Amino acid sequence: MSAIITSIDIYRFSIPMVPFTIATGTLDHAQNVFIRVHTDAGFYGVGECSAFPMIVGETQDTCLVMAKDFAQLWKGKNALDIEARLQELHSFTAGNTTIKSAFDMALYDIAAKHADLPLYKFLGGEKREVESDITIGISTPEDMAKQAVAFKANGAKILKVKLGKNAQTDTERIKAIREAVGADMKIRVDANQGWTFDEAVFALQAIAEHDIEFCEQPMRTWYDDKLPALMRLSPVKIMADESVYNHHDARKQIESGSCHYINIKMAKSGGIHEARKIHDVAAAHNTPCMMGGMLESRIALSSKLHFVYASPNIKFYDMDTCMLGHLQDPCVGGVTYDGYKLNISDAPGIGADADEGFLDGCEKFSV
């Protein structure tokens, strides 16, 4: 059983967006890369990744350079041997998980298409209700409260609030938002590694009275050894994000008592293959997970929804990436939103592709 890789098309997939600010910086374009892995089986697989340099250390340009090298490694090989193909990438380079995730996605798209199944069924999953939060970037407490009210009026039920720039102001941001939206909205926060240990203790103890569901990544990863102490002092539950790239990280975080929850992102794990291992380690330890992301279009978002359907231990959904001010939608097919609830058809594979008109405006490389 084979689908031999004949060629790979690589696109600089830049999506203009409303500027978006987190603790580590501001982006005005989604720095994405899109690939098509062509096979002799009469169909191709699609992959997309979103470079977030201030988090993962990859840029769109580094992804494009590595993509050309990866494509050379894979030409003439069997796309259906997913483990072997991914091991070739890992043997070639450590890290570079963002661009690896696009290649991983394309393999799973090919495998599911070959089986004539939607990806979630290929992965052994079933559909369930998935309702995303919506993210508020860092601004003044007043501006963030206004955004929160607008999201609530638009039907949002769960807010994810970016913090991590000045712990004292962060407490004022949460106070303003909670007072503006009332008691019925869920609020979760993400410090994006922005606090020191003392700031994290202060902020988490101060915002706890505002009914906070959890806090993502309060400190830089080099303070991971301080997380068990923070867990004891924080009345707010802690979710590991940048502290968990792979299933070994997940095991270390959980067994050291460093987190209540784990955020899985394809750009960190290198794609579905490793994400499943993280999910399974967390499930074995009764540690619920969240499906997160960078600034992917609905193409990669579609693969994430399939993964969620096949991952019962994913209990939280931060799947609003293309609602965060993308000024163009380059996707055909794929995920649809009903308010903040996500759905997808039962088309074979991921069920999403890039719009040809959008691709015409993208820089392209073929290997």
C-alpha positions as YAML, in Angstrom:
chain: A
units: angstrom
residues:
- id: 1
  name: MET
  ca: [0.00, 0.00, 0.00]
- id: 2
  name: SER
  ca: [1.68, 3.20, -1.09]
- id: 3
  name: ALA
  ca: [1.20, 6.75, -2.30]
- id: 4
  name: ILE
  ca: [4.59, 7.84, -3.61]
- id: 5
  name: ILE
  ca: [5.46, 11.53, -3.21]
- id: 6
  name: THR
  ca: [6.15, 13.01, -6.64]
- id: 7
  name: SER
  ca: [6.52, 16.74, -5.87]
- id: 8
  name: ILE
  ca: [5.82, 19.34, -3.20]
- id: 9
  name: ASP
  ca: [4.57, 22.90, -3.72]
- id: 10
  name: ILE
  ca: [5.47, 25.43, -1.02]
- id: 11
  name: TYR
  ca: [3.77, 28.83, -0.67]
- id: 12
  name: ARG
  ca: [4.56, 31.97, 1.32]
- id: 13
  name: PHE
  ca: [1.06, 32.19, 2.80]
- id: 14
  name: SER
  ca: [0.86, 35.68, 4.34]
- id: 15
  name: ILE
  ca: [-2.58, 36.67, 5.63]
- id: 16
  name: PRO
  ca: [-3.07, 40.38, 6.42]
- id: 17
  name: MET
  ca: [-4.71, 41.01, 9.78]
- id: 18
  name: VAL
  ca: [-5.69, 43.67, 12.27]
- id: 19
  name: PRO
  ca: [-2.61, 44.16, 14.53]
- id: 20
  name: PHE
  ca: [-2.75, 41.76, 17.50]
- id: 21
  name: THR
  ca: [-0.72, 42.25, 20.70]
- id: 22
  name: ILE
  ca: [0.37, 39.72, 23.33]
- id: 23
  name: ALA
  ca: [2.98, 40.01, 26.11]
- id: 24
  name: THR
  ca: [5.84, 39.14, 23.75]
- id: 25
  name: GLY
  ca: [5.00, 41.33, 20.74]
- id: 26
  name: THR
  ca: [2.60, 42.51, 18.03]
- id: 27
  name: LEU
  ca: [1.79, 40.92, 14.65]
- id: 28
  name: ASP
  ca: [0.05, 42.54, 11.66]
- id: 29
  name: HIS
  ca: [0.31, 39.51, 9.32]
- id: 30
  name: ALA
  ca: [-0.20, 35.83, 9.94]
- id: 31
  name: GLN
  ca: [3.23, 34.51, 8.86]
- id: 32
  name: ASN
  ca: [1.99, 31.23, 7.45]
- id: 33
  name: VAL
  ca: [3.32, 28.62, 5.03]
- id: 34
  name: PHE
  ca: [1.07, 26.38, 2.93]
- id: 35
  name: ILE
  ca: [2.18, 23.18, 1.19]
- id: 36
  name: ARG
  ca: [0.72, 20.61, -1.19]
- id: 37
  name: VAL
  ca: [2.33, 17.17, -1.16]
- id: 38
  name: HIS
  ca: [1.54, 15.55, -4.52]
- id: 39
  name: THR
  ca: [1.46, 11.76, -4.90]
- id: 40
  name: ASP
  ca: [1.16, 9.18, -7.66]
- id: 41
  name: ALA
  ca: [-2.18, 8.09, -6.15]
- id: 42
  name: GLY
  ca: [-4.02, 10.88, -7.93]
- id: 43
  name: PHE
  ca: [-4.49, 13.22, -4.95]
- id: 44
  name: TYR
  ca: [-2.38, 15.54, -2.82]
- id: 45
  name: GLY
  ca: [-2.26, 16.40, 0.86]
- id: 46
  name: VAL
  ca: [-2.39, 19.95, 2.19]
- id: 47
  name: GLY
  ca: [-0.50, 21.38, 5.14]
- id: 48
  name: GLU
  ca: [-0.39, 24.79, 6.79]
- id: 49
  name: CYS
  ca: [1.60, 26.21, 9.67]
- id: 50
  name: SER
  ca: [1.69, 29.60, 11.33]
- id: 51
  name: ALA
  ca: [5.10, 30.95, 12.41]
- id: 52
  name: PHE
  ca: [5.01, 32.84, 15.70]
- id: 53
  name: PRO
  ca: [8.67, 33.85, 16.12]
- id: 54
  name: MET
  ca: [8.35, 35.31, 19.62]
- id: 55
  name: ILE
  ca: [7.00, 32.01, 20.92]
- id: 56
  name: VAL
  ca: [8.43, 29.14, 18.86]
- id: 57
  name: GLY
  ca: [11.50, 30.84, 17.35]
- id: 58
  name: GLU
  ca: [10.61, 30.21, 13.71]
- id: 59
  name: THR
  ca: [9.80, 32.86, 11.12]
- id: 60
  name: GLN
  ca: [8.02, 32.48, 7.82]
- id: 61
  name: ASP
  ca: [11.42, 32.64, 6.09]
- id: 62
  name: THR
  ca: [13.00, 29.91, 8.23]
- id: 63
  name: CYS
  ca: [9.94, 27.75, 7.59]
- id: 64
  name: LEU
  ca: [10.26, 28.24, 3.83]
- id: 65
  name: VAL
  ca: [13.97, 27.34, 3.84]
- id: 66
  name: MET
  ca: [13.38, 24.20, 5.91]
- id: 67
  name: ALA
  ca: [10.36, 23.25, 3.78]
- id: 68
  name: LYS
  ca: [12.54, 23.03, 0.68]
- id: 69
  name: ASP
  ca: [14.98, 20.74, 2.52]
- id: 70
  name: PHE
  ca: [12.15, 18.59, 3.87]
- id: 71
  name: ALA
  ca: [10.64, 18.27, 0.39]
- id: 72
  name: GLN
  ca: [13.96, 16.96, -0.99]
- id: 73
  name: LEU
  ca: [14.04, 14.32, 1.78]
- id: 74
  name: TRP
  ca: [10.57, 13.07, 0.91]
- id: 75
  name: LYS
  ca: [10.56, 12.92, -2.89]
- id: 76
  name: GLY
  ca: [10.08, 9.39, -4.14]
- id: 77
  name: LYS
  ca: [9.05, 8.09, -0.70]
- id: 78
  name: ASN
  ca: [5.78, 6.55, 0.51]
- id: 79
  name: ALA
  ca: [3.51, 9.19, 2.05]
- id: 80
  name: LEU
  ca: [1.47, 6.51, 3.86]
- id: 81
  name: ASP
  ca: [4.41, 5.53, 6.09]
- id: 82
  name: ILE
  ca: [3.79, 8.49, 8.38]
- id: 83
  name: GLU
  ca: [6.16, 7.46, 11.16]
- id: 84
  name: ALA
  ca: [9.12, 6.94, 8.80]
- id: 85
  name: ARG
  ca: [8.53, 10.19, 6.96]
- id: 86
  name: LEU
  ca: [8.35, 12.22, 10.19]
- id: 87
  name: GLN
  ca: [11.42, 10.48, 11.61]
- id: 88
  name: GLU
  ca: [13.34, 11.61, 8.52]
- id: 89
  name: LEU
  ca: [12.51, 15.20, 9.41]
- id: 90
  name: HIS
  ca: [13.52, 14.72, 13.07]
- id: 91
  name: SER
  ca: [16.77, 13.03, 12.03]
- id: 92
  name: PHE
  ca: [17.51, 15.92, 9.67]
- id: 93
  name: THR
  ca: [16.90, 18.69, 12.22]
- id: 94
  name: ALA
  ca: [16.08, 19.13, 15.88]
- id: 95
  name: GLY
  ca: [13.22, 21.52, 16.63]
- id: 96
  name: ASN
  ca: [11.58, 23.43, 13.76]
- id: 97
  name: THR
  ca: [8.26, 22.09, 14.99]
- id: 98
  name: THR
  ca: [6.21, 24.76, 13.21]
- id: 99
  name: ILE
  ca: [7.17, 23.81, 9.66]
- id: 100
  name: LYS
  ca: [7.21, 20.12, 10.63]
- id: 101
  name: SER
  ca: [3.53, 20.50, 11.59]
- id: 102
  name: ALA
  ca: [2.60, 21.48, 8.01]
- id: 103
  name: PHE
  ca: [4.32, 18.37, 6.62]
- id: 104
  name: ASP
  ca: [2.71, 16.18, 9.30]
- id: 105
  name: MET
  ca: [-0.71, 17.62, 8.42]
- id: 106
  name: ALA
  ca: [-0.23, 16.87, 4.72]
- id: 107
  name: LEU
  ca: [0.62, 13.23, 5.48]
- id: 108
  name: TYR
  ca: [-2.50, 12.77, 7.57]
- id: 109
  name: ASP
  ca: [-4.58, 14.43, 4.83]
- id: 110
  name: ILE
  ca: [-3.15, 11.94, 2.29]
- id: 111
  name: ALA
  ca: [-3.68, 8.94, 4.58]
- id: 112
  name: ALA
  ca: [-7.32, 9.84, 5.30]
- id: 113
  name: LYS
  ca: [-8.01, 10.53, 1.62]
- id: 114
  name: HIS
  ca: [-6.42, 7.19, 0.74]
- id: 115
  name: ALA
  ca: [-8.80, 5.53, 3.22]
- id: 116
  name: ASP
  ca: [-11.70, 7.63, 1.82]
- id: 117
  name: LEU
  ca: [-12.52, 8.87, 5.33]
- id: 118
  name: PRO
  ca: [-12.76, 12.28, 6.96]
- id: 119
  name: LEU
  ca: [-9.64, 12.67, 9.09]
- id: 120
  name: TYR
  ca: [-11.45, 12.41, 12.42]
- id: 121
  name: LYS
  ca: [-12.85, 8.99, 11.43]
- id: 122
  name: PHE
  ca: [-9.43, 7.90, 10.16]
- id: 123
  name: LEU
  ca: [-8.12, 8.81, 13.64]
- id: 124
  name: GLY
  ca: [-10.92, 6.83, 15.30]
- id: 125
  name: GLY
  ca: [-12.91, 9.84, 16.52]
- id: 126
  name: GLU
  ca: [-16.48, 11.03, 16.46]
- id: 127
  name: LYS
  ca: [-18.07, 14.47, 16.24]
- id: 128
  name: ARG
  ca: [-19.05, 16.38, 19.36]
- id: 129
  name: GLU
  ca: [-19.97, 19.96, 20.20]
- id: 130
  name: VAL
  ca: [-16.92, 22.23, 20.13]
- id: 131
  name: GLU
  ca: [-17.35, 25.85, 21.25]
- id: 132
  name: SER
  ca: [-14.34, 28.15, 21.07]
- id: 133
  name: ASP
  ca: [-13.38, 30.96, 23.35]
- id: 134
  name: ILE
  ca: [-12.54, 34.36, 21.81]
- id: 135
  name: THR
  ca: [-9.30, 36.18, 22.63]
- id: 136
  name: ILE
  ca: [-8.82, 39.75, 23.84]
- id: 137
  name: GLY
  ca: [-5.34, 41.14, 23.11]
- id: 138
  name: ILE
  ca: [-3.48, 43.39, 25.56]
- id: 139
  name: SER
  ca: [-4.65, 47.00, 25.73]
- id: 140
  name: THR
  ca: [-5.90, 49.38, 28.41]
- id: 141
  name: PRO
  ca: [-8.37, 47.97, 30.95]
- id: 142
  name: GLU
  ca: [-11.08, 50.21, 29.44]
- id: 143
  name: ASP
  ca: [-10.46, 49.06, 25.86]
- id: 144
  name: MET
  ca: [-10.32, 45.40, 26.86]
- id: 145
  name: ALA
  ca: [-13.59, 45.73, 28.82]
- id: 146
  name: LYS
  ca: [-15.24, 47.31, 25.75]
- id: 147
  name: GLN
  ca: [-14.04, 44.43, 23.58]
- id: 148
  name: ALA
  ca: [-15.38, 41.94, 26.10]
- id: 149
  name: VAL
  ca: [-18.81, 43.58, 26.04]
- id: 150
  name: ALA
  ca: [-18.81, 43.51, 22.22]
- id: 151
  name: PHE
  ca: [-17.90, 39.80, 22.18]
- id: 152
  name: LYS
  ca: [-20.64, 39.05, 24.71]
- id: 153
  name: ALA
  ca: [-23.18, 40.93, 22.56]
- id: 154
  name: ASN
  ca: [-22.00, 38.82, 19.62]
- id: 155
  name: GLY
  ca: [-22.84, 35.60, 21.45]
- id: 156
  name: ALA
  ca: [-19.48, 34.64, 22.95]
- id: 157
  name: LYS
  ca: [-19.64, 32.66, 26.19]
- id: 158
  name: ILE
  ca: [-15.92, 32.21, 26.93]
- id: 159
  name: LEU
  ca: [-13.27, 34.93, 26.97]
- id: 160
  name: LYS
  ca: [-9.53, 34.31, 26.80]
- id: 161
  name: VAL
  ca: [-7.75, 37.42, 28.08]
- id: 162
  name: LYS
  ca: [-4.11, 38.13, 27.26]
- id: 163
  name: LEU
  ca: [-2.10, 39.41, 30.23]
- id: 164
  name: GLY
  ca: [1.60, 39.52, 31.17]
- id: 165
  name: LYS
  ca: [2.42, 43.23, 30.79]
- id: 166
  name: ASN
  ca: [2.59, 44.77, 34.29]
- id: 167
  name: ALA
  ca: [1.00, 42.55, 36.92]
- id: 168
  name: GLN
  ca: [-0.75, 45.42, 38.71]
- id: 169
  name: THR
  ca: [-2.38, 46.65, 35.49]
- id: 170
  name: ASP
  ca: [-3.23, 43.04, 34.64]
- id: 171
  name: THR
  ca: [-5.36, 42.81, 37.80]
- id: 172
  name: GLU
  ca: [-7.14, 46.01, 36.77]
- id: 173
  name: ARG
  ca: [-7.74, 44.58, 33.29]
- id: 174
  name: ILE
  ca: [-9.49, 41.52, 34.75]
- id: 175
  name: LYS
  ca: [-11.49, 43.56, 37.26]
- id: 176
  name: ALA
  ca: [-12.73, 45.86, 34.47]
- id: 177
  name: ILE
  ca: [-13.65, 42.95, 32.20]
- id: 178
  name: ARG
  ca: [-15.50, 40.99, 34.89]
- id: 179
  name: GLU
  ca: [-17.45, 44.07, 35.98]
- id: 180
  name: ALA
  ca: [-18.32, 44.82, 32.34]
- id: 181
  name: VAL
  ca: [-19.57, 41.35, 31.33]
- id: 182
  name: GLY
  ca: [-21.13, 40.17, 34.58]
- id: 183
  name: ALA
  ca: [-20.88, 36.79, 36.26]
- id: 184
  name: ASP
  ca: [-22.14, 34.44, 33.55]
- id: 185
  name: MET
  ca: [-19.20, 34.55, 31.07]
- id: 186
  name: LYS
  ca: [-16.25, 32.23, 31.55]
- id: 187
  name: ILE
  ca: [-12.93, 34.07, 31.74]
- id: 188
  name: ARG
  ca: [-9.58, 32.36, 31.26]
- id: 189
  name: VAL
  ca: [-6.28, 34.24, 31.11]
- id: 190
  name: ASP
  ca: [-2.96, 33.79, 29.30]
- id: 191
  name: ALA
  ca: [0.15, 35.55, 30.62]
- id: 192
  name: ASN
  ca: [2.32, 34.31, 27.72]
- id: 193
  name: GLN
  ca: [5.34, 33.94, 30.06]
- id: 194
  name: GLY
  ca: [5.05, 37.61, 31.03]
- id: 195
  name: TRP
  ca: [5.36, 37.44, 34.84]
- id: 196
  name: THR
  ca: [8.12, 36.74, 37.33]
- id: 197
  name: PHE
  ca: [7.33, 34.29, 40.13]
- id: 198
  name: ASP
  ca: [6.42, 37.09, 42.56]
- id: 199
  name: GLU
  ca: [4.30, 38.87, 39.96]
- id: 200
  name: ALA
  ca: [2.50, 35.61, 39.15]
- id: 201
  name: VAL
  ca: [1.73, 35.00, 42.83]
- id: 202
  name: PHE
  ca: [0.44, 38.57, 43.24]
- id: 203
  name: ALA
  ca: [-1.63, 38.60, 40.03]
- id: 204
  name: LEU
  ca: [-3.18, 35.15, 40.45]
- id: 205
  name: GLN
  ca: [-4.13, 35.77, 44.06]
- id: 206
  name: ALA
  ca: [-5.61, 39.16, 43.10]
- id: 207
  name: ILE
  ca: [-7.68, 38.00, 40.10]
- id: 208
  name: ALA
  ca: [-9.00, 34.82, 41.75]
- id: 209
  name: GLU
  ca: [-12.00, 36.69, 43.18]
- id: 210
  name: HIS
  ca: [-13.17, 37.34, 39.60]
- id: 211
  name: ASP
  ca: [-13.85, 33.62, 38.94]
- id: 212
  name: ILE
  ca: [-10.98, 32.77, 36.57]
- id: 213
  name: GLU
  ca: [-11.16, 29.35, 34.91]
- id: 214
  name: PHE
  ca: [-7.37, 28.97, 34.56]
- id: 215
  name: CYS
  ca: [-4.16, 30.83, 33.73]
- id: 216
  name: GLU
  ca: [-1.94, 29.76, 30.85]
- id: 217
  name: GLN
  ca: [1.84, 29.91, 31.14]
- id: 218
  name: PRO
  ca: [2.33, 32.49, 33.89]
- id: 219
  name: MET
  ca: [6.16, 32.49, 33.72]
- id: 220
  name: ARG
  ca: [9.05, 31.96, 31.31]
- id: 221
  name: THR
  ca: [9.90, 28.32, 30.78]
- id: 222
  name: TRP
  ca: [13.24, 28.72, 32.60]
- id: 223
  name: TYR
  ca: [11.16, 29.08, 35.79]
- id: 224
  name: ASP
  ca: [9.48, 25.70, 35.29]
- id: 225
  name: ASP
  ca: [11.19, 24.57, 38.49]
- id: 226
  name: LYS
  ca: [9.17, 27.23, 40.36]
- id: 227
  name: LEU
  ca: [5.80, 26.02, 39.05]
- id: 228
  name: PRO
  ca: [5.16, 23.49, 41.87]
- id: 229
  name: ALA
  ca: [5.54, 26.34, 44.38]
- id: 230
  name: LEU
  ca: [3.26, 28.57, 42.32]
- id: 231
  name: MET
  ca: [0.69, 25.78, 42.13]
- id: 232
  name: ARG
  ca: [0.59, 25.71, 45.94]
- id: 233
  name: LEU
  ca: [0.16, 29.49, 46.21]
- id: 234
  name: SER
  ca: [-2.22, 30.12, 43.31]
- id: 235
  name: PRO
  ca: [-5.99, 29.91, 43.82]
- id: 236
  name: VAL
  ca: [-6.27, 29.90, 39.99]
- id: 237
  name: LYS
  ca: [-5.56, 26.67, 38.11]
- id: 238
  name: ILE
  ca: [-2.41, 26.62, 35.93]
- id: 239
  name: MET
  ca: [-2.22, 25.48, 32.29]
- id: 240
  name: ALA
  ca: [1.14, 24.67, 30.69]
- id: 241
  name: ASP
  ca: [1.64, 26.06, 27.19]
- id: 242
  name: GLU
  ca: [5.21, 26.91, 26.16]
- id: 243
  name: SER
  ca: [6.44, 24.52, 28.88]
- id: 244
  name: VAL
  ca: [5.06, 21.56, 26.87]
- id: 245
  name: TYR
  ca: [6.28, 20.93, 23.32]
- id: 246
  name: ASN
  ca: [6.23, 17.12, 23.35]
- id: 247
  name: HIS
  ca: [5.01, 14.17, 25.39]
- id: 248
  name: HIS
  ca: [8.22, 14.07, 27.43]
- id: 249
  name: ASP
  ca: [7.60, 17.67, 28.50]
- id: 250
  name: ALA
  ca: [4.02, 16.71, 29.36]
- id: 251
  name: ARG
  ca: [5.19, 13.83, 31.54]
- id: 252
  name: LYS
  ca: [7.71, 16.05, 33.37]
- id: 253
  name: GLN
  ca: [5.20, 18.86, 33.98]
- id: 254
  name: ILE
  ca: [2.49, 16.53, 35.25]
- id: 255
  name: GLU
  ca: [4.70, 14.30, 37.42]
- id: 256
  name: SER
  ca: [6.45, 17.29, 39.03]
- id: 257
  name: GLY
  ca: [3.10, 18.82, 40.00]
- id: 258
  name: SER
  ca: [3.62, 21.84, 37.72]
- id: 259
  name: CYS
  ca: [0.24, 22.16, 35.99]
- id: 260
  name: HIS
  ca: [-3.44, 21.27, 36.14]
- id: 261
  name: TYR
  ca: [-3.95, 21.40, 32.36]
- id: 262
  name: ILE
  ca: [-1.94, 21.34, 29.11]
- id: 263
  name: ASN
  ca: [-2.39, 23.41, 25.95]
- id: 264
  name: ILE
  ca: [-1.64, 21.41, 22.79]
- id: 265
  name: LYS
  ca: [-0.60, 23.38, 19.70]
- id: 266
  name: MET
  ca: [0.51, 21.88, 16.40]
- id: 267
  name: ALA
  ca: [3.19, 24.56, 15.99]
- id: 268
  name: LYS
  ca: [4.82, 23.28, 19.20]
- id: 269
  name: SER
  ca: [4.28, 19.54, 18.85]
- id: 270
  name: GLY
  ca: [5.24, 19.34, 15.19]
- id: 271
  name: GLY
  ca: [1.79, 18.13, 14.21]
- id: 272
  name: ILE
  ca: [-0.85, 15.50, 14.89]
- id: 273
  name: HIS
  ca: [1.54, 12.57, 15.44]
- id: 274
  name: GLU
  ca: [3.21, 14.06, 18.54]
- id: 275
  name: ALA
  ca: [0.04, 15.87, 19.64]
- id: 276
  name: ARG
  ca: [-1.64, 12.47, 20.04]
- id: 277
  name: LYS
  ca: [1.20, 11.32, 22.30]
- id: 278
  name: ILE
  ca: [0.85, 14.46, 24.47]
- id: 279
  name: HIS
  ca: [-2.90, 13.88, 24.65]
- id: 280
  name: ASP
  ca: [-2.45, 10.25, 25.67]
- id: 281
  name: VAL
  ca: [0.14, 10.98, 28.38]
- id: 282
  name: ALA
  ca: [-2.13, 13.68, 29.81]
- id: 283
  name: ALA
  ca: [-5.19, 11.40, 29.63]
- id: 284
  name: ALA
  ca: [-3.31, 8.65, 31.50]
- id: 285
  name: HIS
  ca: [-2.66, 11.18, 34.30]
- id: 286
  name: ASN
  ca: [-6.22, 12.63, 34.27]
- id: 287
  name: THR
  ca: [-4.85, 15.99, 33.10]
- id: 288
  name: PRO
  ca: [-7.31, 17.67, 30.70]
- id: 289
  name: CYS
  ca: [-5.97, 19.43, 27.59]
- id: 290
  name: MET
  ca: [-6.86, 22.43, 25.47]
- id: 291
  name: MET
  ca: [-6.61, 22.71, 21.68]
- id: 292
  name: GLY
  ca: [-4.79, 25.95, 20.93]
- id: 293
  name: GLY
  ca: [-3.09, 27.57, 17.99]
- id: 294
  name: MET
  ca: [-1.14, 30.45, 16.55]
- id: 295
  name: LEU
  ca: [-2.66, 32.44, 13.65]
- id: 296
  name: GLU
  ca: [-3.63, 29.64, 11.29]
- id: 297
  name: SER
  ca: [-6.28, 30.02, 8.60]
- id: 298
  name: ARG
  ca: [-9.32, 27.74, 8.46]
- id: 299
  name: ILE
  ca: [-7.14, 25.18, 6.60]
- id: 300
  name: ALA
  ca: [-5.00, 24.21, 9.60]
- id: 301
  name: LEU
  ca: [-7.96, 24.92, 11.89]
- id: 302
  name: SER
  ca: [-9.83, 22.15, 10.06]
- id: 303
  name: SER
  ca: [-7.11, 19.63, 10.87]
- id: 304
  name: LYS
  ca: [-7.25, 20.74, 14.51]
- id: 305
  name: LEU
  ca: [-11.01, 20.17, 14.68]
- id: 306
  name: HIS
  ca: [-10.56, 16.64, 13.28]
- id: 307
  name: PHE
  ca: [-7.89, 16.05, 15.93]
- id: 308
  name: VAL
  ca: [-10.22, 17.32, 18.68]
- id: 309
  name: TYR
  ca: [-12.97, 14.93, 17.55]
- id: 310
  name: ALA
  ca: [-10.47, 12.07, 17.95]
- id: 311
  name: SER
  ca: [-9.13, 13.31, 21.32]
- id: 312
  name: PRO
  ca: [-11.66, 12.92, 24.15]
- id: 313
  name: ASN
  ca: [-9.27, 14.36, 26.75]
- id: 314
  name: ILE
  ca: [-9.33, 17.76, 25.02]
- id: 315
  name: LYS
  ca: [-11.84, 19.62, 27.19]
- id: 316
  name: PHE
  ca: [-11.08, 23.27, 26.31]
- id: 317
  name: TYR
  ca: [-11.13, 24.89, 22.87]
- id: 318
  name: ASP
  ca: [-9.09, 27.97, 21.97]
- id: 319
  name: MET
  ca: [-9.88, 27.76, 18.26]
- id: 320
  name: ASP
  ca: [-10.60, 31.36, 17.33]
- id: 321
  name: THR
  ca: [-7.42, 32.00, 15.31]
- id: 322
  name: CYS
  ca: [-9.13, 33.12, 12.11]
- id: 323
  name: MET
  ca: [-11.61, 35.23, 14.05]
- id: 324
  name: LEU
  ca: [-8.77, 37.37, 15.43]
- id: 325
  name: GLY
  ca: [-8.81, 39.96, 12.68]
- id: 326
  name: HIS
  ca: [-7.77, 38.00, 9.58]
- id: 327
  name: LEU
  ca: [-8.58, 40.42, 6.75]
- id: 328
  name: GLN
  ca: [-8.73, 37.65, 4.11]
- id: 329
  name: ASP
  ca: [-9.96, 34.05, 4.21]
- id: 330
  name: PRO
  ca: [-7.74, 31.94, 1.90]
- id: 331
  name: CYS
  ca: [-9.57, 28.67, 2.60]
- id: 332
  name: VAL
  ca: [-12.00, 26.67, 0.44]
- id: 333
  name: GLY
  ca: [-14.17, 24.15, 2.26]
- id: 334
  name: GLY
  ca: [-13.12, 23.40, 5.81]
- id: 335
  name: VAL
  ca: [-14.39, 24.46, 9.22]
- id: 336
  name: THR
  ca: [-17.52, 26.54, 9.51]
- id: 337
  name: TYR
  ca: [-18.52, 28.65, 12.49]
- id: 338
  name: ASP
  ca: [-22.02, 28.78, 13.95]
- id: 339
  name: GLY
  ca: [-21.42, 31.65, 16.33]
- id: 340
  name: TYR
  ca: [-18.48, 30.28, 18.29]
- id: 341
  name: LYS
  ca: [-19.32, 26.62, 17.63]
- id: 342
  name: LEU
  ca: [-17.24, 24.77, 15.03]
- id: 343
  name: ASN
  ca: [-18.43, 22.22, 12.48]
- id: 344
  name: ILE
  ca: [-16.95, 20.46, 9.45]
- id: 345
  name: SER
  ca: [-18.27, 18.26, 6.64]
- id: 346
  name: ASP
  ca: [-17.47, 14.57, 6.19]
- id: 347
  name: ALA
  ca: [-15.37, 15.16, 3.07]
- id: 348
  name: PRO
  ca: [-12.37, 12.79, 2.85]
- id: 349
  name: GLY
  ca: [-9.14, 13.94, 4.50]
- id: 350
  name: ILE
  ca: [-9.01, 17.32, 6.17]
- id: 351
  name: GLY
  ca: [-11.69, 18.66, 3.85]
- id: 352
  name: ALA
  ca: [-10.03, 22.04, 3.34]
- id: 353
  name: ASP
  ca: [-7.78, 23.55, 0.67]
- id: 354
  name: ALA
  ca: [-6.35, 26.91, -0.36]
- id: 355
  name: ASP
  ca: [-8.22, 29.26, -2.66]
- id: 356
  name: GLU
  ca: [-6.50, 29.28, -6.07]
- id: 357
  name: GLY
  ca: [-7.00, 33.03, -6.45]
- id: 358
  name: PHE
  ca: [-5.24, 33.65, -3.13]
- id: 359
  name: LEU
  ca: [-2.40, 31.29, -4.11]
- id: 360
  name: ASP
  ca: [-1.88, 33.23, -7.34]
- id: 361
  name: GLY
  ca: [-0.68, 36.14, -5.21]
- id: 362
  name: CYS
  ca: [1.69, 34.02, -3.12]
- id: 363
  name: GLU
  ca: [5.40, 33.40, -3.70]
- id: 364
  name: LYS
  ca: [5.72, 29.73, -4.70]
- id: 365
  name: PHE
  ca: [8.51, 27.15, -4.67]
- id: 366
  name: SER
  ca: [8.23, 23.66, -6.19]
- id: 367
  name: VAL
  ca: [10.45, 20.72, -5.35]
...
